[in-house]
């Protein structure tokens, strides 16, 4: 139900709700001390590709499969994603492998189709302040993963989440994916301090995307481990069966076997952080 009157405290705030929000996706719970590993290709490219990666993510102990069908590319001449056909492939891969799926929605026009195919709906960095899209997401029954905008402050990011919650959807997962700074060795600059800031200010779960944050596969494992050590609720990592020939973001994608090794290490770090 939409909230018309401004609440005394923001709905996203710890002041409004002191206990951590836990979001149920299938048999898995996101937040509240669990570890959530989301893996999969940047873009859905073919049935074989997604089926193969889905199997690997599941075997590595990942809980959610990712794959982009609608891609927000910097250049209009880059691969734009498979659209509706991609959604069908992702849904099938999720069902066959018994793993929930997440995919990005870029426009209110596609919302119903994405909602019907995905277990979690992603709003990308470039759409963090697309208020029509946020309001539509607020009317959905599905959890929303809200990425931090390229140059968004934490306050702007939490206000974007507030738009979703004000429309009645309290299932919001925040995702830090690197912010724009003067540094250009990395694709973006991973703001690990956002984990502590969000945990202090909000009850919502926060996950880290070290793939888009760095743009470099050699940096992904270290940043992923640092994120869990710093208290993140999980990670979203790009995994491709053939990164050298990926249609999108190959240089930042792990191979399935690399994801599997990393997942084991992450579970150990998570155990230490939460049972110390
Ligand atoms: C993605 O996750 O595929 C993506 C495009 O990420 P971002 O919105 O963070 O750039
Ligand atoms: Mn990508």
PDB file of C-alpha atoms and ligand atoms in Angstrom:
ATOM      1  CA  UNK A   1       0.000   0.000   0.000  1.00  0.00           C
ATOM      2  CA  UNK A   2       1.372   3.411  -0.929  1.00  0.00           C
ATOM      3  CA  UNK A   3       2.253   5.775   1.900  1.00  0.00           C
ATOM      4  CA  UNK A   4       0.922   9.312   1.165  1.00  0.00           C
ATOM      5  CA  UNK A   5       1.915  11.030   4.396  1.00  0.00           C
ATOM      6  CA  UNK A   6       5.616  11.487   5.078  1.00  0.00           C
ATOM      7  CA  UNK A   7       6.639   9.120   7.896  1.00  0.00           C
ATOM      8  CA  UNK A   8       8.343  10.640  10.958  1.00  0.00           C
ATOM      9  CA  UNK A   9      11.462   8.652  10.088  1.00  0.00           C
ATOM     10  CA  UNK A  10      12.401   7.464   6.575  1.00  0.00           C
ATOM     11  CA  UNK A  11      11.152   3.926   5.914  1.00  0.00           C
ATOM     12  CA  UNK A  12      14.683   2.876   4.991  1.00  0.00           C
ATOM     13  CA  UNK A  13      16.129   4.068   8.307  1.00  0.00           C
ATOM     14  CA  UNK A  14      17.270   2.182  11.395  1.00  0.00           C
ATOM     15  CA  UNK A  15      15.312   4.741  13.377  1.00  0.00           C
ATOM     16  CA  UNK A  16      12.124   3.533  11.681  1.00  0.00           C
ATOM     17  CA  UNK A  17      12.976  -0.178  12.007  1.00  0.00           C
ATOM     18  CA  UNK A  18      15.830  -1.325  14.218  1.00  0.00           C
ATOM     19  CA  UNK A  19      16.096  -4.994  13.217  1.00  0.00           C
ATOM     20  CA  UNK A  20      17.712  -6.060   9.927  1.00  0.00           C
ATOM     21  CA  UNK A  21      15.355  -6.647   7.011  1.00  0.00           C
ATOM     22  CA  UNK A  22      15.489 -10.228   5.783  1.00  0.00           C
ATOM     23  CA  UNK A  23      14.255 -10.973   2.271  1.00  0.00           C
ATOM     24  CA  UNK A  24      13.101 -14.458   1.338  1.00  0.00           C
ATOM     25  CA  UNK A  25      13.915 -15.704  -2.149  1.00  0.00           C
ATOM     26  CA  UNK A  26      12.867 -19.307  -2.617  1.00  0.00           C
ATOM     27  CA  UNK A  27      14.422 -21.217   0.282  1.00  0.00           C
ATOM     28  CA  UNK A  28      17.130 -18.604   0.795  1.00  0.00           C
ATOM     29  CA  UNK A  29      17.092 -15.585   3.098  1.00  0.00           C
ATOM     30  CA  UNK A  30      18.993 -12.430   2.167  1.00  0.00           C
ATOM     31  CA  UNK A  31      20.189 -10.274   5.095  1.00  0.00           C
ATOM     32  CA  UNK A  32      20.192 -10.786   8.840  1.00  0.00           C
ATOM     33  CA  UNK A  33      23.613 -12.465   8.921  1.00  0.00           C
ATOM     34  CA  UNK A  34      23.358 -14.875   5.975  1.00  0.00           C
ATOM     35  CA  UNK A  35      25.785 -14.932   3.034  1.00  0.00           C
ATOM     36  CA  UNK A  36      24.243 -14.408  -0.402  1.00  0.00           C
ATOM     37  CA  UNK A  37      26.272 -15.212  -3.507  1.00  0.00           C
ATOM     38  CA  UNK A  38      24.806 -14.103  -6.821  1.00  0.00           C
ATOM     39  CA  UNK A  39      26.705 -15.144  -9.939  1.00  0.00           C
ATOM     40  CA  UNK A  40      26.227 -15.303 -13.668  1.00  0.00           C
ATOM     41  CA  UNK A  41      27.028 -13.626 -16.942  1.00  0.00           C
ATOM     42  CA  UNK A  42      26.736  -9.931 -17.611  1.00  0.00           C
ATOM     43  CA  UNK A  43      24.452 -10.717 -20.550  1.00  0.00           C
ATOM     44  CA  UNK A  44      22.347 -13.663 -21.557  1.00  0.00           C
ATOM     45  CA  UNK A  45      23.836 -14.777 -24.891  1.00  0.00           C
ATOM     46  CA  UNK A  46      22.468 -18.261 -25.586  1.00  0.00           C
ATOM     47  CA  UNK A  47      20.659 -21.215 -24.007  1.00  0.00           C
ATOM     48  CA  UNK A  48      23.885 -23.235 -23.719  1.00  0.00           C
ATOM     49  CA  UNK A  49      25.795 -20.392 -22.098  1.00  0.00           C
ATOM     50  CA  UNK A  50      23.184 -19.717 -19.408  1.00  0.00           C
ATOM     51  CA  UNK A  51      22.505 -23.419 -18.717  1.00  0.00           C
ATOM     52  CA  UNK A  52      26.204 -24.106 -18.295  1.00  0.00           C
ATOM     53  CA  UNK A  53      26.803 -21.119 -15.979  1.00  0.00           C
ATOM     54  CA  UNK A  54      23.628 -21.854 -13.972  1.00  0.00           C
ATOM     55  CA  UNK A  55      24.875 -25.346 -13.238  1.00  0.00           C
ATOM     56  CA  UNK A  56      28.282 -23.982 -12.150  1.00  0.00           C
ATOM     57  CA  UNK A  57      26.804 -21.314  -9.851  1.00  0.00           C
ATOM     58  CA  UNK A  58      24.540 -23.881  -8.213  1.00  0.00           C
ATOM     59  CA  UNK A  59      27.405 -26.366  -7.743  1.00  0.00           C
ATOM     60  CA  UNK A  60      29.613 -23.664  -6.245  1.00  0.00           C
ATOM     61  CA  UNK A  61      26.926 -23.028  -3.609  1.00  0.00           C
ATOM     62  CA  UNK A  62      25.656 -19.773  -5.108  1.00  0.00           C
ATOM     63  CA  UNK A  63      22.062 -18.909  -4.232  1.00  0.00           C
ATOM     64  CA  UNK A  64      21.000 -16.694  -7.139  1.00  0.00           C
ATOM     65  CA  UNK A  65      21.736 -16.714 -10.888  1.00  0.00           C
ATOM     66  CA  UNK A  66      22.181 -13.378 -12.656  1.00  0.00           C
ATOM     67  CA  UNK A  67      21.926 -12.562 -16.359  1.00  0.00           C
ATOM     68  CA  UNK A  68      21.087  -9.368 -18.233  1.00  0.00           C
ATOM     69  CA  UNK A  69      18.419  -9.403 -20.937  1.00  0.00           C
ATOM     70  CA  UNK A  70      18.017  -5.615 -21.241  1.00  0.00           C
ATOM     71  CA  UNK A  71      21.495  -4.089 -21.180  1.00  0.00           C
ATOM     72  CA  UNK A  72      22.238  -0.423 -20.420  1.00  0.00           C
ATOM     73  CA  UNK A  73      25.284   0.001 -22.701  1.00  0.00           C
ATOM     74  CA  UNK A  74      27.319   3.194 -22.955  1.00  0.00           C
ATOM     75  CA  UNK A  75      27.363   2.985 -26.768  1.00  0.00           C
ATOM     76  CA  UNK A  76      24.171   2.423 -28.790  1.00  0.00           C
ATOM     77  CA  UNK A  77      26.242   0.232 -31.143  1.00  0.00           C
ATOM     78  CA  UNK A  78      27.219  -2.265 -28.399  1.00  0.00           C
ATOM     79  CA  UNK A  79      25.227  -5.463 -27.844  1.00  0.00           C
ATOM     80  CA  UNK A  80      21.949  -4.372 -26.250  1.00  0.00           C
ATOM     81  CA  UNK A  81      20.913  -7.743 -24.848  1.00  0.00           C
ATOM     82  CA  UNK A  82      18.468 -10.417 -26.011  1.00  0.00           C
ATOM     83  CA  UNK A  83      15.421  -8.730 -24.477  1.00  0.00           C
ATOM     84  CA  UNK A  84      12.318 -10.923 -24.090  1.00  0.00           C
ATOM     85  CA  UNK A  85      14.064 -13.988 -25.546  1.00  0.00           C
ATOM     86  CA  UNK A  86      16.769 -13.598 -22.918  1.00  0.00           C
ATOM     87  CA  UNK A  87      14.167 -13.472 -20.146  1.00  0.00           C
ATOM     88  CA  UNK A  88      12.775 -16.811 -21.337  1.00  0.00           C
ATOM     89  CA  UNK A  89      16.226 -18.424 -21.316  1.00  0.00           C
ATOM     90  CA  UNK A  90      16.994 -17.121 -17.825  1.00  0.00           C
ATOM     91  CA  UNK A  91      13.675 -18.283 -16.408  1.00  0.00           C
ATOM     92  CA  UNK A  92      14.138 -21.750 -17.878  1.00  0.00           C
ATOM     93  CA  UNK A  93      17.707 -22.005 -16.549  1.00  0.00           C
ATOM     94  CA  UNK A  94      16.509 -21.002 -13.094  1.00  0.00           C
ATOM     95  CA  UNK A  95      13.692 -23.528 -13.090  1.00  0.00           C
ATOM     96  CA  UNK A  96      15.788 -26.400 -14.447  1.00  0.00           C
ATOM     97  CA  UNK A  97      18.563 -25.787 -11.936  1.00  0.00           C
ATOM     98  CA  UNK A  98      16.237 -24.881  -9.058  1.00  0.00           C
ATOM     99  CA  UNK A  99      17.940 -21.528  -8.479  1.00  0.00           C
ATOM    100  CA  UNK A 100      16.266 -18.089  -8.212  1.00  0.00           C
ATOM    101  CA  UNK A 101      17.164 -15.566 -10.909  1.00  0.00           C
ATOM    102  CA  UNK A 102      17.816 -11.823 -11.046  1.00  0.00           C
ATOM    103  CA  UNK A 103      17.736  -9.584 -14.105  1.00  0.00           C
ATOM    104  CA  UNK A 104      17.671  -5.855 -14.789  1.00  0.00           C
ATOM    105  CA  UNK A 105      14.640  -3.838 -15.797  1.00  0.00           C
ATOM    106  CA  UNK A 106      15.428  -0.650 -17.712  1.00  0.00           C
ATOM    107  CA  UNK A 107      11.978   0.688 -18.463  1.00  0.00           C
ATOM    108  CA  UNK A 108       8.464   0.659 -17.044  1.00  0.00           C
ATOM    109  CA  UNK A 109       7.377  -0.713 -20.458  1.00  0.00           C
ATOM    110  CA  UNK A 110       9.197  -3.983 -19.765  1.00  0.00           C
ATOM    111  CA  UNK A 111       8.343  -4.208 -16.069  1.00  0.00           C
ATOM    112  CA  UNK A 112       5.587  -6.798 -16.322  1.00  0.00           C
ATOM    113  CA  UNK A 113       7.664  -9.094 -18.504  1.00  0.00           C
ATOM    114  CA  UNK A 114      10.661  -8.878 -16.186  1.00  0.00           C
ATOM    115  CA  UNK A 115       8.451  -9.333 -13.125  1.00  0.00           C
ATOM    116  CA  UNK A 116       7.011 -12.507 -14.610  1.00  0.00           C
ATOM    117  CA  UNK A 117      10.448 -14.009 -15.296  1.00  0.00           C
ATOM    118  CA  UNK A 118      12.615 -12.866 -12.384  1.00  0.00           C
ATOM    119  CA  UNK A 119      12.698 -13.723  -8.681  1.00  0.00           C
ATOM    120  CA  UNK A 120      14.579 -10.486  -7.946  1.00  0.00           C
ATOM    121  CA  UNK A 121      14.342  -7.380 -10.140  1.00  0.00           C
ATOM    122  CA  UNK A 122      17.462  -5.270 -10.599  1.00  0.00           C
ATOM    123  CA  UNK A 123      17.436  -1.517 -11.081  1.00  0.00           C
ATOM    124  CA  UNK A 124      20.794  -0.521 -12.518  1.00  0.00           C
ATOM    125  CA  UNK A 125      23.150   2.287 -11.562  1.00  0.00           C
ATOM    126  CA  UNK A 126      22.081   4.435 -14.515  1.00  0.00           C
ATOM    127  CA  UNK A 127      18.439   4.239 -13.465  1.00  0.00           C
ATOM    128  CA  UNK A 128      18.881   4.818  -9.736  1.00  0.00           C
ATOM    129  CA  UNK A 129      17.026   8.111  -9.980  1.00  0.00           C
ATOM    130  CA  UNK A 130      14.508   7.088 -12.629  1.00  0.00           C
ATOM    131  CA  UNK A 131      11.614   7.922 -10.355  1.00  0.00           C
ATOM    132  CA  UNK A 132       8.897   6.414 -12.573  1.00  0.00           C
ATOM    133  CA  UNK A 133      10.779   3.132 -12.577  1.00  0.00           C
ATOM    134  CA  UNK A 134      11.309   3.296  -8.795  1.00  0.00           C
ATOM    135  CA  UNK A 135       7.601   3.931  -8.206  1.00  0.00           C
ATOM    136  CA  UNK A 136       6.669   1.021 -10.456  1.00  0.00           C
ATOM    137  CA  UNK A 137       9.120  -1.191  -8.544  1.00  0.00           C
ATOM    138  CA  UNK A 138       7.401  -0.088  -5.369  1.00  0.00           C
ATOM    139  CA  UNK A 139       4.146  -1.595  -6.617  1.00  0.00           C
ATOM    140  CA  UNK A 140       5.770  -4.968  -7.305  1.00  0.00           C
ATOM    141  CA  UNK A 141       5.527  -7.993  -5.035  1.00  0.00           C
ATOM    142  CA  UNK A 142       9.074  -9.027  -5.991  1.00  0.00           C
ATOM    143  CA  UNK A 143      12.292  -8.025  -4.178  1.00  0.00           C
ATOM    144  CA  UNK A 144      14.183  -5.160  -5.839  1.00  0.00           C
ATOM    145  CA  UNK A 145      17.975  -4.947  -5.991  1.00  0.00           C
ATOM    146  CA  UNK A 146      18.811  -1.245  -6.239  1.00  0.00           C
ATOM    147  CA  UNK A 147      22.271  -0.385  -7.475  1.00  0.00           C
ATOM    148  CA  UNK A 148      24.002   2.787  -6.343  1.00  0.00           C
ATOM    149  CA  UNK A 149      24.162   5.413  -9.090  1.00  0.00           C
ATOM    150  CA  UNK A 150      27.475   6.190 -10.765  1.00  0.00           C
ATOM    151  CA  UNK A 151      27.854   9.460  -8.873  1.00  0.00           C
ATOM    152  CA  UNK A 152      25.204   9.078  -6.191  1.00  0.00           C
ATOM    153  CA  UNK A 153      25.754   9.942  -2.541  1.00  0.00           C
ATOM    154  CA  UNK A 154      24.599   7.478   0.085  1.00  0.00           C
ATOM    155  CA  UNK A 155      21.773   9.878   0.955  1.00  0.00           C
ATOM    156  CA  UNK A 156      20.568   9.973  -2.677  1.00  0.00           C
ATOM    157  CA  UNK A 157      20.786   6.177  -2.857  1.00  0.00           C
ATOM    158  CA  UNK A 158      18.743   5.706   0.316  1.00  0.00           C
ATOM    159  CA  UNK A 159      16.204   8.222  -0.969  1.00  0.00           C
ATOM    160  CA  UNK A 160      15.898   6.167  -4.164  1.00  0.00           C
ATOM    161  CA  UNK A 161      15.160   3.121  -1.971  1.00  0.00           C
ATOM    162  CA  UNK A 162      12.658   5.271  -0.071  1.00  0.00           C
ATOM    163  CA  UNK A 163      10.731   5.830  -3.349  1.00  0.00           C
ATOM    164  CA  UNK A 164      10.316   2.043  -3.676  1.00  0.00           C
ATOM    165  CA  UNK A 165       9.347   1.561  -0.053  1.00  0.00           C
ATOM    166  CA  UNK A 166       6.931   4.499  -0.028  1.00  0.00           C
ATOM    167  CA  UNK A 167       4.893   2.689  -2.703  1.00  0.00           C
ATOM    168  CA  UNK A 168       4.556  -0.337  -0.449  1.00  0.00           C
ATOM    169  CA  UNK A 169       7.427  -2.659  -1.403  1.00  0.00           C
ATOM    170  CA  UNK A 170       9.682  -3.164   1.616  1.00  0.00           C
ATOM    171  CA  UNK A 171      11.842  -5.829  -0.055  1.00  0.00           C
ATOM    172  CA  UNK A 172      14.796  -3.716  -1.142  1.00  0.00           C
ATOM    173  CA  UNK A 173      18.400  -4.910  -1.390  1.00  0.00           C
ATOM    174  CA  UNK A 174      21.057  -2.228  -1.847  1.00  0.00           C
ATOM    175  CA  UNK A 175      24.028  -2.932  -4.119  1.00  0.00           C
ATOM    176  CA  UNK A 176      27.267  -0.915  -4.127  1.00  0.00           C
ATOM    177  CA  UNK A 177      28.932  -1.266  -7.544  1.00  0.00           C
ATOM    178  CA  UNK A 178      31.640   1.351  -7.424  1.00  0.00           C
ATOM    179  CA  UNK A 179      31.394   5.088  -7.833  1.00  0.00           C
ATOM    180  CA  UNK A 180      32.978   7.493 -10.270  1.00  0.00           C
ATOM    181  CA  UNK A 181      36.191   9.154  -9.096  1.00  0.00           C
ATOM    182  CA  UNK A 182      39.274  10.653 -10.809  1.00  0.00           C
ATOM    183  CA  UNK A 183      40.938   7.205 -10.800  1.00  0.00           C
ATOM    184  CA  UNK A 184      40.783   5.445 -14.129  1.00  0.00           C
ATOM    185  CA  UNK A 185      42.977   2.388 -13.586  1.00  0.00           C
ATOM    186  CA  UNK A 186      39.828   0.710 -12.347  1.00  0.00           C
ATOM    187  CA  UNK A 187      36.442   1.047 -14.055  1.00  0.00           C
ATOM    188  CA  UNK A 188      35.005   2.608 -10.881  1.00  0.00           C
ATOM    189  CA  UNK A 189      36.166   3.016  -7.280  1.00  0.00           C
ATOM    190  CA  UNK A 190      34.691   0.485  -4.874  1.00  0.00           C
ATOM    191  CA  UNK A 191      33.343   2.309  -1.833  1.00  0.00           C
ATOM    192  CA  UNK A 192      33.658  -0.336   0.856  1.00  0.00           C
ATOM    193  CA  UNK A 193      32.868   2.248   3.522  1.00  0.00           C
ATOM    194  CA  UNK A 194      29.321   2.309   2.112  1.00  0.00           C
ATOM    195  CA  UNK A 195      28.769  -1.060   3.808  1.00  0.00           C
ATOM    196  CA  UNK A 196      29.270   0.418   7.260  1.00  0.00           C
ATOM    197  CA  UNK A 197      27.379   3.586   6.381  1.00  0.00           C
ATOM    198  CA  UNK A 198      24.366   1.641   5.110  1.00  0.00           C
ATOM    199  CA  UNK A 199      24.436  -0.751   8.074  1.00  0.00           C
ATOM    200  CA  UNK A 200      24.449   2.255  10.419  1.00  0.00           C
ATOM    201  CA  UNK A 201      21.775   4.255   8.625  1.00  0.00           C
ATOM    202  CA  UNK A 202      19.487   1.496   7.367  1.00  0.00           C
ATOM    203  CA  UNK A 203      18.024  -1.919   8.131  1.00  0.00           C
ATOM    204  CA  UNK A 204      18.177  -2.962   4.456  1.00  0.00           C
ATOM    205  CA  UNK A 205      20.630  -5.650   3.280  1.00  0.00           C
ATOM    206  CA  UNK A 206      23.639  -4.481   1.276  1.00  0.00           C
ATOM    207  CA  UNK A 207      25.585  -6.500  -1.238  1.00  0.00           C
ATOM    208  CA  UNK A 208      28.712  -5.614  -3.220  1.00  0.00           C
ATOM    209  CA  UNK A 209      29.346  -5.981  -6.950  1.00  0.00           C
ATOM    210  CA  UNK A 210      33.153  -6.169  -7.258  1.00  0.00           C
ATOM    211  CA  UNK A 211      32.915  -6.888 -11.009  1.00  0.00           C
ATOM    212  CA  UNK A 212      31.509  -3.529 -12.131  1.00  0.00           C
ATOM    213  CA  UNK A 213      33.326  -1.787  -9.274  1.00  0.00           C
ATOM    214  CA  UNK A 214      36.758  -2.725 -10.628  1.00  0.00           C
ATOM    215  CA  UNK A 215      36.255  -3.828 -14.230  1.00  0.00           C
ATOM    216  CA  UNK A 216      39.214  -6.190 -13.719  1.00  0.00           C
ATOM    217  CA  UNK A 217      38.865  -9.887 -12.986  1.00  0.00           C
ATOM    218  CA  UNK A 218      42.181 -10.048 -11.094  1.00  0.00           C
ATOM    219  CA  UNK A 219      40.762  -7.616  -8.524  1.00  0.00           C
ATOM    220  CA  UNK A 220      37.418  -9.341  -8.032  1.00  0.00           C
ATOM    221  CA  UNK A 221      38.450 -12.020  -5.468  1.00  0.00           C
ATOM    222  CA  UNK A 222      40.304  -9.601  -3.158  1.00  0.00           C
ATOM    223  CA  UNK A 223      37.510  -7.008  -3.242  1.00  0.00           C
ATOM    224  CA  UNK A 224      34.874  -9.701  -2.726  1.00  0.00           C
ATOM    225  CA  UNK A 225      36.690 -10.997   0.353  1.00  0.00           C
ATOM    226  CA  UNK A 226      37.200  -7.478   1.701  1.00  0.00           C
ATOM    227  CA  UNK A 227      33.473  -6.805   1.310  1.00  0.00           C
ATOM    228  CA  UNK A 228      32.465  -9.839   3.355  1.00  0.00           C
ATOM    229  CA  UNK A 229      35.116  -9.001   5.979  1.00  0.00           C
ATOM    230  CA  UNK A 230      33.594  -5.497   6.186  1.00  0.00           C
ATOM    231  CA  UNK A 231      30.119  -6.905   6.879  1.00  0.00           C
ATOM    232  CA  UNK A 232      28.375  -7.022   3.497  1.00  0.00           C
ATOM    233  CA  UNK A 233      25.400  -9.393   3.228  1.00  0.00           C
ATOM    234  CA  UNK A 234      26.570 -10.817  -0.061  1.00  0.00           C
ATOM    235  CA  UNK A 235      28.050 -10.318  -3.489  1.00  0.00           C
ATOM    236  CA  UNK A 236      27.014 -10.135  -7.096  1.00  0.00           C
ATOM    237  CA  UNK A 237      29.811 -11.454  -9.318  1.00  0.00           C
ATOM    238  CA  UNK A 238      29.977 -11.779 -13.105  1.00  0.00           C
ATOM    239  CA  UNK A 239      30.788 -15.333 -14.188  1.00  0.00           C
ATOM    240  CA  UNK A 240      31.141 -16.455 -17.804  1.00  0.00           C
ATOM    241  CA  UNK A 241      31.942 -19.879 -19.272  1.00  0.00           C
ATOM    242  CA  UNK A 242      34.091 -18.224 -21.973  1.00  0.00           C
ATOM    243  CA  UNK A 243      35.098 -14.722 -20.765  1.00  0.00           C
ATOM    244  CA  UNK A 244      37.462 -14.088 -23.708  1.00  0.00           C
ATOM    245  CA  UNK A 245      34.515 -14.264 -26.093  1.00  0.00           C
ATOM    246  CA  UNK A 246      31.836 -12.685 -23.886  1.00  0.00           C
ATOM    247  CA  UNK A 247      29.584 -10.179 -25.647  1.00  0.00           C
ATOM    248  CA  UNK A 248      29.756  -7.897 -22.611  1.00  0.00           C
ATOM    249  CA  UNK A 249      32.158  -7.368 -19.673  1.00  0.00           C
ATOM    250  CA  UNK A 250      34.477 -10.327 -20.372  1.00  0.00           C
ATOM    251  CA  UNK A 251      37.541  -8.617 -18.781  1.00  0.00           C
ATOM    252  CA  UNK A 252      35.796  -8.480 -15.398  1.00  0.00           C
ATOM    253  CA  UNK A 253      34.203 -11.936 -15.538  1.00  0.00           C
ATOM    254  CA  UNK A 254      35.442 -14.939 -13.549  1.00  0.00           C
ATOM    255  CA  UNK A 255      35.472 -18.426 -15.005  1.00  0.00           C
ATOM    256  CA  UNK A 256      33.138 -20.886 -13.236  1.00  0.00           C
ATOM    257  CA  UNK A 257      36.044 -22.697 -11.554  1.00  0.00           C
ATOM    258  CA  UNK A 258      37.419 -19.366 -10.248  1.00  0.00           C
ATOM    259  CA  UNK A 259      34.007 -18.513  -8.827  1.00  0.00           C
ATOM    260  CA  UNK A 260      33.857 -21.874  -7.112  1.00  0.00           C
ATOM    261  CA  UNK A 261      37.257 -21.406  -5.399  1.00  0.00           C
ATOM    262  CA  UNK A 262      36.271 -17.884  -4.339  1.00  0.00           C
ATOM    263  CA  UNK A 263      32.913 -19.050  -2.967  1.00  0.00           C
ATOM    264  CA  UNK A 264      34.709 -21.484  -0.623  1.00  0.00           C
ATOM    265  CA  UNK A 265      36.996 -18.714   0.635  1.00  0.00           C
ATOM    266  CA  UNK A 266      34.075 -16.335   1.116  1.00  0.00           C
ATOM    267  CA  UNK A 267      32.177 -18.843   3.233  1.00  0.00           C
ATOM    268  CA  UNK A 268      35.203 -19.174   5.521  1.00  0.00           C
ATOM    269  CA  UNK A 269      35.553 -15.408   5.936  1.00  0.00           C
ATOM    270  CA  UNK A 270      31.820 -15.044   6.528  1.00  0.00           C
ATOM    271  CA  UNK A 271      31.985 -17.709   9.227  1.00  0.00           C
ATOM    272  CA  UNK A 272      34.799 -15.845  11.019  1.00  0.00           C
ATOM    273  CA  UNK A 273      33.023 -12.459  10.775  1.00  0.00           C
ATOM    274  CA  UNK A 274      29.701 -13.771  12.071  1.00  0.00           C
ATOM    275  CA  UNK A 275      30.843 -16.292  14.696  1.00  0.00           C
ATOM    276  CA  UNK A 276      33.842 -14.485  16.147  1.00  0.00           C
TER     277      UNK A 276
HETATM  278  C1  LIG B   1      24.854  -5.051 -14.513  1.00  0.00           C
HETATM  279  O1  LIG B   1      24.813  -5.504 -13.355  1.00  0.00           O
HETATM  280  O2  LIG B   1      24.764  -5.765 -15.502  1.00  0.00           O
HETATM  281  C2  LIG B   1      25.042  -3.611 -14.731  1.00  0.00           C
HETATM  282  C3  LIG B   1      24.810  -3.039 -15.910  1.00  0.00           C
HETATM  283  O3  LIG B   1      25.490  -2.971 -13.656  1.00  0.00           O
HETATM  284  P1  LIG B   1      25.502  -1.406 -13.268  1.00  0.00           P
HETATM  285  O4  LIG B   1      24.091  -0.918 -13.355  1.00  0.00           O
HETATM  286  O5  LIG B   1      26.035  -1.424 -11.879  1.00  0.00           O
HETATM  287  O6  LIG B   1      26.432  -0.722 -14.231  1.00  0.00           O
HETATM  288 MN1  LIG B   2      28.204  -6.265 -16.695  1.00  0.00          MN
END
